[in-house]
mmCIF file of C-alpha atoms in Angstrom:
data_model
loop_
_atom_site.group_PDB
_atom_site.id
_atom_site.type_symbol
_atom_site.label_atom_id
_atom_site.label_comp_id
_atom_site.label_asym_id
_atom_site.label_seq_id
_atom_site.Cartn_x
_atom_site.Cartn_y
_atom_site.Cartn_z
ATOM 1 C CA UNK A 1 71.276 70.627 67.282
ATOM 2 C CA UNK A 2 72.898 70.675 70.669
ATOM 3 C CA UNK A 3 72.252 73.033 73.559
ATOM 4 C CA UNK A 4 75.163 75.299 74.289
ATOM 5 C CA UNK A 5 73.740 77.677 76.873
ATOM 6 C CA UNK A 6 70.517 78.248 78.821
ATOM 7 C CA UNK A 7 70.041 81.621 80.487
ATOM 8 C CA UNK A 8 67.620 84.409 81.367
ATOM 9 C CA UNK A 9 70.301 87.046 80.746
ATOM 10 C CA UNK A 10 69.434 88.678 77.418
ATOM 11 C CA UNK A 11 72.693 90.648 77.408
ATOM 12 C CA UNK A 12 74.666 87.398 77.698
ATOM 13 C CA UNK A 13 72.602 85.885 74.884
ATOM 14 C CA UNK A 14 73.426 88.799 72.584
ATOM 15 C CA UNK A 15 77.118 88.654 73.551
ATOM 16 C CA UNK A 16 77.396 84.912 72.927
ATOM 17 C CA UNK A 17 75.594 85.225 69.599
ATOM 18 C CA UNK A 18 78.028 87.953 68.521
ATOM 19 C CA UNK A 19 81.058 85.894 69.593
ATOM 20 C CA UNK A 20 79.911 82.815 67.718
ATOM 21 C CA UNK A 21 78.787 84.619 64.584
ATOM 22 C CA UNK A 22 82.181 86.349 64.430
ATOM 23 C CA UNK A 23 83.674 82.846 64.214
ATOM 24 C CA UNK A 24 81.171 81.792 61.502
ATOM 25 C CA UNK A 25 79.239 79.512 63.842
ATOM 26 C CA UNK A 26 75.513 79.635 63.257
ATOM 27 C CA UNK A 27 73.622 79.946 66.532
ATOM 28 C CA UNK A 28 69.906 79.453 67.073
ATOM 29 C CA UNK A 29 67.872 80.946 69.917
ATOM 30 C CA UNK A 30 65.106 78.677 71.243
ATOM 31 C CA UNK A 31 62.225 79.487 73.598
ATOM 32 C CA UNK A 32 62.079 83.163 72.640
ATOM 33 C CA UNK A 33 58.318 83.071 72.148
ATOM 34 C CA UNK A 34 57.738 81.308 75.467
ATOM 35 C CA UNK A 35 59.835 83.927 77.215
ATOM 36 C CA UNK A 36 57.795 86.714 75.601
ATOM 37 C CA UNK A 37 54.494 85.029 76.485
ATOM 38 C CA UNK A 38 55.357 84.957 80.174
ATOM 39 C CA UNK A 39 55.832 88.715 80.107
ATOM 40 C CA UNK A 40 59.608 88.997 79.722
ATOM 41 C CA UNK A 41 60.191 88.991 83.464
ATOM 42 C CA UNK A 42 62.904 86.397 83.110
ATOM 43 C CA UNK A 43 61.233 83.303 84.512
ATOM 44 C CA UNK A 44 61.711 81.087 81.465
ATOM 45 C CA UNK A 45 65.280 80.803 80.209
ATOM 46 C CA UNK A 46 66.176 80.942 76.546
ATOM 47 C CA UNK A 47 68.401 78.299 74.987
ATOM 48 C CA UNK A 48 71.202 78.869 72.531
ATOM 49 C CA UNK A 49 71.707 75.926 70.215
ATOM 50 C CA UNK A 50 74.419 75.128 67.693
ATOM 51 C CA UNK A 51 74.892 72.350 65.193
ATOM 52 C CA UNK A 52 76.333 69.181 66.684
ATOM 53 C CA UNK A 53 79.427 69.578 64.497
ATOM 54 C CA UNK A 54 80.046 73.117 65.841
ATOM 55 C CA UNK A 55 79.434 72.398 69.528
ATOM 56 C CA UNK A 56 83.014 71.602 70.575
ATOM 57 C CA UNK A 57 84.419 74.727 68.909
ATOM 58 C CA UNK A 58 81.576 76.925 70.210
ATOM 59 C CA UNK A 59 82.083 75.659 73.766
ATOM 60 C CA UNK A 60 85.821 76.349 73.504
ATOM 61 C CA UNK A 61 85.127 79.923 72.384
ATOM 62 C CA UNK A 62 82.841 80.506 75.354
ATOM 63 C CA UNK A 63 85.410 79.061 77.761
ATOM 64 C CA UNK A 64 88.065 81.383 76.297
ATOM 65 C CA UNK A 65 85.774 84.291 77.192
ATOM 66 C CA UNK A 66 85.135 82.875 80.700
ATOM 67 C CA UNK A 67 81.469 82.114 80.058
ATOM 68 C CA UNK A 68 80.309 79.239 82.226
ATOM 69 C CA UNK A 69 78.621 76.392 80.376
ATOM 70 C CA UNK A 70 75.888 74.145 81.798
ATOM 71 C CA UNK A 71 77.354 71.355 83.890
ATOM 72 C CA UNK A 72 80.585 73.233 84.518
ATOM 73 C CA UNK A 73 81.010 75.073 87.671
#
C-alpha cells in the first residue's frame, strides 16, 4: 500500500474514490474510525491508499483532474 492523498475534505475523498474506481483502481480509505472518534470536526485527516503497483497511474489520474498530491505544490 502507498499513500496517495491525505485530506480532511470528505467531498474530495468521495470524488477521488469515484475517479479511481472508474479506472478500475482499488482505493482504500484509512483513518476513518479515528476521524469519527474525534467527532467529525475535521481535525484528523483521512488517507487514501492504493496498491504500490497502481500508485503511478492513480497519481497521474489525479493530476489530470488538477488534484494536488502531497509533496507537490
